[in-house]
PDB file of C-alpha atoms in Angstrom:
ATOM      1  CA  MET U   1       4.166 -15.713  -9.210  1.00 42.00           C
ATOM      2  CA  SER U   2       2.598 -15.164  -5.783  1.00 49.00           C
ATOM      3  CA  TRP U   3       3.000 -11.967  -3.792  1.00 52.00           C
ATOM      4  CA  GLN U   4       5.233 -13.891  -1.405  1.00 51.00           C
ATOM      5  CA  ARG U   5       7.518 -15.096  -4.203  1.00 47.00           C
ATOM      6  CA  LEU U   6       7.435 -11.686  -5.826  1.00 45.00           C
ATOM      7  CA  GLY U   7       8.660 -10.138  -2.592  1.00 47.00           C
ATOM      8  CA  ALA U   8      11.484 -12.663  -2.470  1.00 43.00           C
ATOM      9  CA  ALA U   9      12.398 -11.922  -6.081  1.00 38.00           C
ATOM     10  CA  ILE U  10      12.418  -8.183  -5.434  1.00 38.00           C
ATOM     11  CA  GLY U  11      14.532  -8.781  -2.346  1.00 38.00           C
ATOM     12  CA  LEU U  12      17.075 -10.813  -4.323  1.00 32.00           C
ATOM     13  CA  THR U  13      17.290  -8.101  -6.960  1.00 33.00           C
ATOM     14  CA  THR U  14      17.757  -5.470  -4.258  1.00 33.00           C
ATOM     15  CA  VAL U  15      20.546  -7.423  -2.559  1.00 34.00           C
ATOM     16  CA  VAL U  16      22.399  -7.955  -5.844  1.00 30.00           C
ATOM     17  CA  ALA U  17      22.054  -4.287  -6.777  1.00 34.00           C
ATOM     18  CA  LEU U  18      23.208  -3.186  -3.329  1.00 33.00           C
ATOM     19  CA  ALA U  19      26.287  -5.421  -3.457  1.00 36.00           C
ATOM     20  CA  SER U  20      27.185  -4.048  -6.874  1.00 36.00           C
ATOM     21  CA  ALA U  21      26.637  -0.454  -5.786  1.00 40.00           C
ATOM     22  CA  CYS U  22      28.826  -0.899  -2.700  1.00 43.00           C
ATOM     23  CA  GLY U  23      31.658  -2.199  -4.856  1.00 45.00           C
ATOM     24  CA  VAL U  24      32.400  -5.229  -2.682  1.00 41.00           C
ATOM     25  CA  PRO U  25      35.934  -6.327  -3.597  1.00 44.00           C
ATOM     26  CA  ASP U  26      37.046  -9.938  -3.968  1.00 46.00           C
ATOM     27  CA  HIS U  27      40.538  -9.121  -2.612  1.00 44.00           C
ATOM     28  CA  GLY U  28      42.438  -6.423  -0.788  1.00 46.00           C
ATOM     29  CA  PRO U  29      41.813  -4.747   2.576  1.00 47.00           C
ATOM     30  CA  PRO U  30      38.371  -4.694   4.203  1.00 43.00           C
ATOM     31  CA  VAL U  31      36.019  -1.920   3.115  1.00 40.00           C
ATOM     32  CA  THR U  32      34.244   0.074   5.818  1.00 41.00           C
ATOM     33  CA  ILE U  33      30.592   0.812   5.054  1.00 36.00           C
ATOM     34  CA  THR U  34      29.805   4.226   6.496  1.00 40.00           C
ATOM     35  CA  ARG U  35      26.077   4.250   5.741  1.00 41.00           C
ATOM     36  CA  VAL U  36      23.672   1.505   6.697  1.00 39.00           C
ATOM     37  CA  PRO U  37      21.100   0.980   3.905  1.00 41.00           C
ATOM     38  CA  TYR U  38      17.334   0.992   4.223  1.00 39.00           C
ATOM     39  CA  ASN U  39      17.184   2.622   7.675  1.00 41.00           C
ATOM     40  CA  LEU U  40      18.207  -0.566   9.465  1.00 38.00           C
ATOM     41  CA  THR U  41      19.300   1.423  12.509  1.00 38.00           C
ATOM     42  CA  GLU U  42      16.005   3.242  12.955  1.00 40.00           C
ATOM     43  CA  PRO U  43      14.078   2.440  16.148  1.00 40.00           C
ATOM     44  CA  GLU U  44      10.930   0.364  15.926  1.00 44.00           C
ATOM     45  CA  ARG U  45       7.958   2.406  14.750  1.00 41.00           C
ATOM     46  CA  ARG U  46       4.872   2.809  16.879  1.00 42.00           C
ATOM     47  CA  ALA U  47       1.333   2.945  15.575  1.00 42.00           C
ATOM     48  CA  THR U  48       0.590   6.629  15.052  1.00 40.00           C
ATOM     49  CA  ALA U  49      -2.681   7.723  13.535  1.00 40.00           C
ATOM     50  CA  THR U  50      -2.200   9.580  10.253  1.00 42.00           C
ATOM     51  CA  PRO U  51      -5.039  11.955   9.406  1.00 42.00           C
ATOM     52  CA  SER U  52      -6.798  11.452   6.099  1.00 49.00           C
ATOM     53  CA  PRO U  53      -5.744  14.068   3.516  1.00 50.00           C
ATOM     54  CA  ARG U  54      -9.363  15.142   2.967  1.00 47.00           C
ATOM     55  CA  GLY U  55     -11.124  14.726   6.282  1.00 55.00           C
ATOM     56  CA  THR U  56     -12.148  11.861   8.503  1.00 70.00           C
ATOM     57  CA  ALA U  57     -14.339   9.862   6.102  1.00 80.00           C
ATOM     58  CA  PRO U  58     -12.794   6.629   4.767  1.00 96.00           C
ATOM     59  CA  TYR U  59     -11.432   6.664   1.223  1.00 97.00           C
ATOM     60  CA  VAL U  60     -10.615   4.182  -1.486  1.00 98.00           C
ATOM     61  CA  TYR U  61      -7.325   5.013  -3.170  1.00 98.00           C
ATOM     62  CA  LEU U  62      -7.143   4.618  -6.945  1.00 98.00           C
ATOM     63  CA  VAL U  63      -4.381   5.214  -9.481  1.00 97.00           C
ATOM     64  CA  ARG U  64      -3.963   8.019 -11.977  1.00 96.00           C
ATOM     65  CA  ASP U  65      -0.707   8.576 -13.871  1.00 92.00           C
ATOM     66  CA  GLN U  66       1.331   6.468 -11.429  1.00 92.00           C
ATOM     67  CA  ALA U  67       0.005   8.391  -8.421  1.00 96.00           C
ATOM     68  CA  LEU U  68      -2.698   7.617  -5.871  1.00 98.00           C
ATOM     69  CA  VAL U  69      -5.935   9.568  -5.636  1.00 97.00           C
ATOM     70  CA  PRO U  70      -8.422   9.364  -2.714  1.00 96.00           C
ATOM     71  CA  VAL U  71     -12.017   8.681  -3.695  1.00 96.00           C
ATOM     72  CA  GLN U  72     -14.612   8.986  -0.964  1.00 94.00           C
ATOM     73  CA  ALA U  73     -15.972   5.601   0.074  1.00 95.00           C
ATOM     74  CA  SER U  74     -19.548   4.813   1.020  1.00 91.00           C
ATOM     75  CA  VAL U  75     -19.330   3.239   4.477  1.00 92.00           C
ATOM     76  CA  SER U  76     -22.274   2.438   6.722  1.00 91.00           C
ATOM     77  CA  HIS U  77     -20.268   1.503   9.833  1.00 84.00           C
ATOM     78  CA  VAL U  78     -17.751   4.321  10.310  1.00 87.00           C
ATOM     79  CA  SER U  79     -17.888   3.929  14.100  1.00 90.00           C
ATOM     80  CA  ASP U  80     -16.881   0.250  13.814  1.00 95.00           C
ATOM     81  CA  PRO U  81     -13.307   0.148  12.432  1.00 96.00           C
ATOM     82  CA  ALA U  82     -13.385  -3.564  11.554  1.00 97.00           C
ATOM     83  CA  ALA U  83     -16.666  -3.242   9.676  1.00 96.00           C
ATOM     84  CA  ALA U  84     -15.482  -0.067   7.945  1.00 96.00           C
ATOM     85  CA  VAL U  85     -12.223  -1.706   6.824  1.00 98.00           C
ATOM     86  CA  THR U  86     -14.188  -4.652   5.440  1.00 97.00           C
ATOM     87  CA  GLU U  87     -16.395  -2.272   3.449  1.00 97.00           C
ATOM     88  CA  VAL U  88     -13.586  -0.174   1.980  1.00 98.00           C
ATOM     89  CA  LEU U  89     -11.581  -3.272   1.035  1.00 97.00           C
ATOM     90  CA  ALA U  90     -14.604  -4.669  -0.801  1.00 96.00           C
ATOM     91  CA  GLN U  91     -14.920  -1.404  -2.732  1.00 96.00           C
ATOM     92  CA  LEU U  92     -11.186  -1.364  -3.463  1.00 96.00           C
ATOM     93  CA  ALA U  93     -11.233  -4.947  -4.764  1.00 94.00           C
ATOM     94  CA  ALA U  94     -14.241  -4.136  -6.961  1.00 94.00           C
ATOM     95  CA  GLY U  95     -12.178  -1.548  -8.824  1.00 93.00           C
ATOM     96  CA  PRO U  96     -13.122   1.938  -9.986  1.00 94.00           C
ATOM     97  CA  ALA U  97     -16.735   2.720 -10.810  1.00 93.00           C
ATOM     98  CA  GLU U  98     -17.615   4.049 -14.265  1.00 94.00           C
ATOM     99  CA  PRO U  99     -17.466   7.749 -13.239  1.00 94.00           C
ATOM    100  CA  ASP U 100     -14.011   7.161 -11.778  1.00 96.00           C
ATOM    101  CA  ARG U 101     -12.805   5.374 -14.915  1.00 94.00           C
ATOM    102  CA  SER U 102     -14.089   8.280 -16.972  1.00 95.00           C
ATOM    103  CA  ALA U 103     -11.989  10.560 -14.780  1.00 94.00           C
ATOM    104  CA  GLY U 104      -8.881   8.555 -15.658  1.00 96.00           C
ATOM    105  CA  LEU U 105      -8.724   6.497 -12.473  1.00 97.00           C
ATOM    106  CA  SER U 106      -7.672   2.849 -12.459  1.00 96.00           C
ATOM    107  CA  THR U 107      -6.308   0.251 -10.064  1.00 95.00           C
ATOM    108  CA  ALA U 108      -3.004  -1.599  -9.797  1.00 94.00           C
ATOM    109  CA  LEU U 109      -4.745  -4.603  -8.255  1.00 92.00           C
ATOM    110  CA  GLY U 110      -5.594  -7.498 -10.547  1.00 86.00           C
ATOM    111  CA  PRO U 111      -9.249  -7.968 -11.547  1.00 85.00           C
ATOM    112  CA  ASP U 112      -9.489 -11.233  -9.623  1.00 84.00           C
ATOM    113  CA  ALA U 113      -7.551 -10.114  -6.546  1.00 86.00           C
ATOM    114  CA  THR U 114      -9.073 -10.831  -3.145  1.00 91.00           C
ATOM    115  CA  VAL U 115      -8.280  -8.520  -0.250  1.00 94.00           C
ATOM    116  CA  ARG U 116      -9.823  -9.167   3.145  1.00 96.00           C
ATOM    117  CA  LEU U 117      -9.450  -8.137   6.750  1.00 98.00           C
ATOM    118  CA  VAL U 118      -8.132 -10.995   8.883  1.00 97.00           C
ATOM    119  CA  GLY U 119      -8.147  -9.175  12.193  1.00 96.00           C
ATOM    120  CA  LEU U 120      -7.799  -5.835  13.941  1.00 97.00           C
ATOM    121  CA  GLU U 121      -5.606  -5.558  17.021  1.00 96.00           C
ATOM    122  CA  GLY U 122      -5.514  -2.096  18.487  1.00 95.00           C
ATOM    123  CA  GLN U 123      -4.636   0.246  15.621  1.00 97.00           C
ATOM    124  CA  VAL U 124      -3.059  -2.488  13.486  1.00 98.00           C
ATOM    125  CA  ALA U 125      -5.146  -4.155  10.765  1.00 98.00           C
ATOM    126  CA  ARG U 126      -4.024  -7.503   9.397  1.00 97.00           C
ATOM    127  CA  VAL U 127      -4.964  -7.810   5.734  1.00 98.00           C
ATOM    128  CA  ASP U 128      -4.602 -10.909   3.567  1.00 97.00           C
ATOM    129  CA  ILE U 129      -4.164 -10.763  -0.206  1.00 92.00           C
ATOM    130  CA  VAL U 130      -4.859 -13.467  -2.761  1.00 88.00           C
ATOM    131  CA  ALA U 131      -3.553 -12.005  -6.001  1.00 76.00           C
ATOM    132  CA  GLY U 132      -5.348 -14.343  -8.403  1.00 73.00           C
ATOM    133  CA  ASP U 133      -4.167 -15.265 -11.884  1.00 70.00           C
ATOM    134  CA  GLN U 134      -3.697 -11.742 -13.259  1.00 66.00           C
ATOM    135  CA  GLN U 135      -1.110 -10.243 -10.938  1.00 70.00           C
ATOM    136  CA  PRO U 136       0.335  -6.734 -11.216  1.00 70.00           C
ATOM    137  CA  ALA U 137       3.638  -6.190 -12.972  1.00 74.00           C
ATOM    138  CA  PRO U 138       6.562  -5.851 -10.540  1.00 80.00           C
ATOM    139  CA  SER U 139       6.755  -2.108 -11.201  1.00 80.00           C
ATOM    140  CA  ARG U 140       3.094  -1.755 -10.180  1.00 86.00           C
ATOM    141  CA  VAL U 141       3.329  -3.744  -6.947  1.00 89.00           C
ATOM    142  CA  PRO U 142       4.251  -0.698  -4.793  1.00 93.00           C
ATOM    143  CA  LEU U 143       1.167   1.081  -6.154  1.00 95.00           C
ATOM    144  CA  ALA U 144      -1.039  -1.916  -5.376  1.00 94.00           C
ATOM    145  CA  VAL U 145       0.354  -2.161  -1.851  1.00 95.00           C
ATOM    146  CA  ALA U 146      -0.048   1.586  -1.363  1.00 97.00           C
ATOM    147  CA  GLN U 147      -3.686   1.377  -2.458  1.00 97.00           C
ATOM    148  CA  ILE U 148      -4.365  -1.183   0.255  1.00 97.00           C
ATOM    149  CA  VAL U 149      -2.394   0.567   2.992  1.00 98.00           C
ATOM    150  CA  LEU U 150      -3.768   4.054   2.335  1.00 98.00           C
ATOM    151  CA  THR U 151      -7.332   2.768   1.960  1.00 98.00           C
ATOM    152  CA  VAL U 152      -7.237   0.805   5.218  1.00 98.00           C
ATOM    153  CA  THR U 153      -5.538   3.546   7.239  1.00 98.00           C
ATOM    154  CA  SER U 154      -8.099   6.103   6.040  1.00 97.00           C
ATOM    155  CA  VAL U 155     -10.547   4.393   8.414  1.00 97.00           C
ATOM    156  CA  PRO U 156     -10.589   6.259  11.744  1.00 95.00           C
ATOM    157  CA  GLY U 157      -8.884   4.208  14.426  1.00 95.00           C
ATOM    158  CA  VAL U 158      -6.586   2.284  12.064  1.00 97.00           C
ATOM    159  CA  ALA U 159      -2.976   3.459  11.851  1.00 98.00           C
ATOM    160  CA  MET U 160      -0.958   0.497  10.563  1.00 98.00           C
ATOM    161  CA  VAL U 161      -1.388  -2.471   8.221  1.00 98.00           C
ATOM    162  CA  LEU U 162       0.285  -5.881   8.354  1.00 97.00           C
ATOM    163  CA  VAL U 163      -0.051  -7.680   5.019  1.00 95.00           C
ATOM    164  CA  THR U 164      -0.041 -11.436   4.436  1.00 94.00           C
ATOM    165  CA  SER U 165      -0.594 -13.434   1.248  1.00 90.00           C
ATOM    166  CA  ASP U 166      -2.588 -16.646   1.466  1.00 85.00           C
ATOM    167  CA  GLY U 167      -1.938 -16.476   5.199  1.00 87.00           C
ATOM    168  CA  SER U 168       1.857 -16.279   4.847  1.00 89.00           C
ATOM    169  CA  PRO U 169       3.930 -13.214   5.794  1.00 88.00           C
ATOM    170  CA  VAL U 170       5.206 -11.093   2.911  1.00 90.00           C
ATOM    171  CA  GLU U 171       7.848  -8.426   2.571  1.00 93.00           C
ATOM    172  CA  LEU U 172       6.347  -5.291   1.095  1.00 94.00           C
ATOM    173  CA  PRO U 173       8.198  -2.993  -1.297  1.00 93.00           C
ATOM    174  CA  LEU U 174       8.412   0.622  -0.175  1.00 94.00           C
ATOM    175  CA  PRO U 175       8.590   3.527  -2.648  1.00 92.00           C
ATOM    176  CA  GLY U 176      12.338   3.948  -2.094  1.00 88.00           C
ATOM    177  CA  GLY U 177      13.099   0.339  -3.008  1.00 89.00           C
ATOM    178  CA  ALA U 178      13.433  -1.111   0.488  1.00 94.00           C
ATOM    179  CA  LEU U 179      11.516  -4.156   1.696  1.00 95.00           C
ATOM    180  CA  THR U 180       9.800  -4.511   5.041  1.00 95.00           C
ATOM    181  CA  GLY U 181       7.961  -7.306   6.788  1.00 94.00           C
ATOM    182  CA  ALA U 182       6.794  -4.983   9.557  1.00 96.00           C
ATOM    183  CA  PRO U 183       3.425  -3.223   9.728  1.00 97.00           C
ATOM    184  CA  VAL U 184       3.357  -0.174   7.460  1.00 98.00           C
ATOM    185  CA  THR U 185       1.669   3.202   7.755  1.00 98.00           C
ATOM    186  CA  ALA U 186       0.144   5.707   5.363  1.00 97.00           C
ATOM    187  CA  GLN U 187       3.250   7.838   5.770  1.00 97.00           C
ATOM    188  CA  ASP U 188       5.347   5.050   4.245  1.00 98.00           C
ATOM    189  CA  TYR U 189       3.508   5.550   0.929  1.00 98.00           C
ATOM    190  CA  ALA U 190       2.765   9.277   1.135  1.00 97.00           C
ATOM    191  CA  SER U 191       5.266   9.988  -1.649  1.00 96.00           C
ATOM    192  CA  LEU U 192       2.977   8.147  -4.088  1.00 97.00           C
ATOM    193  CA  LEU U 193       0.029  10.477  -3.479  1.00 97.00           C
ATOM    194  CA  GLU U 194      -1.092  12.736  -6.300  1.00 94.00           C
ATOM    195  CA  ARG U 195      -0.359  16.385  -5.692  1.00 86.00           C
ATOM    196  CA  PRO U 196      -3.508  18.351  -4.730  1.00 77.00           C
ATOM    197  CA  ALA U 197      -3.184  20.690  -7.710  1.00 61.00           C
ATOM    198  CA  ALA U 198      -3.646  17.724 -10.063  1.00 49.00           C
ATOM    199  CA  SER U 199      -6.800  16.469  -8.340  1.00 48.00           C
ATOM    200  CA  GLY U 200      -9.156  18.926  -9.963  1.00 47.00           C
ATOM    201  CA  ALA U 201     -10.379  22.455  -9.360  1.00 36.00           C
ATOM    202  CA  SER U 202     -12.815  21.558  -6.611  1.00 38.00           C
ATOM    203  CA  GLY U 203     -10.274  19.530  -4.651  1.00 40.00           C
ATOM    204  CA  ARG U 204     -13.068  17.217  -3.501  1.00 42.00           C
ATOM    205  CA  PRO U 205     -12.999  13.457  -3.982  1.00 54.00           C
ATOM    206  CA  SER U 206     -15.709  11.728  -5.946  1.00 53.00           C
ATOM    207  CA  GLN U 207     -18.106   9.224  -4.390  1.00 52.00           C
ATOM    208  CA  VAL U 208     -17.451   5.508  -4.807  1.00 49.00           C
ATOM    209  CA  ALA U 209     -20.560   3.682  -5.924  1.00 43.00           C
ATOM    210  CA  THR U 210     -21.917   1.169  -3.426  1.00 41.00           C
ATOM    211  CA  THR U 211     -23.147  -1.137  -6.205  1.00 38.00           C
ATOM    212  CA  ARG U 212     -20.880  -2.077  -9.071  1.00 42.00           C
TER     213      ARG U 212
END
């Protein structure tokens, strides 16, 4: 199943669950819905830079115990956002280095996933995903998306990410269960971050190896 089809499947499940939860009757008087789901009435979001949790250096976000952990990336073009995004995405797609695996870090992305920067317009990065044959389980898709979004927005000058799959738009799952086809920010996935107390006594991220 492609990311695009997976998004559609998740969306169908969400719609069915929502209809059941609302108790839509098949007869009787109309029912007034007093709460609009999934923040549909919120105004359009603007690109707002979100500071990195551990400084200004770019990070690759990996997974530990269903939470995301920032690992310092090795980037040679920090002053060039497009080049920096390309570098951190390459390191993310390569997966955790041996020291990171020894520390219990993993990735929700498949081993043959391809993630690349398509373009950068202002503070919005457009990223395309080719999931490959070994795709993440549906329950892991929000983690995989969060890895990409948090990694890309850790680059100074990048505040939002628009994700496509094989060039086609996709609806991304948010931690609360909603779907969105709009650009997303780091704040959208902040609830998936590991709490600082669980990151180790030093509180400092490890260094991602440049050669894997």
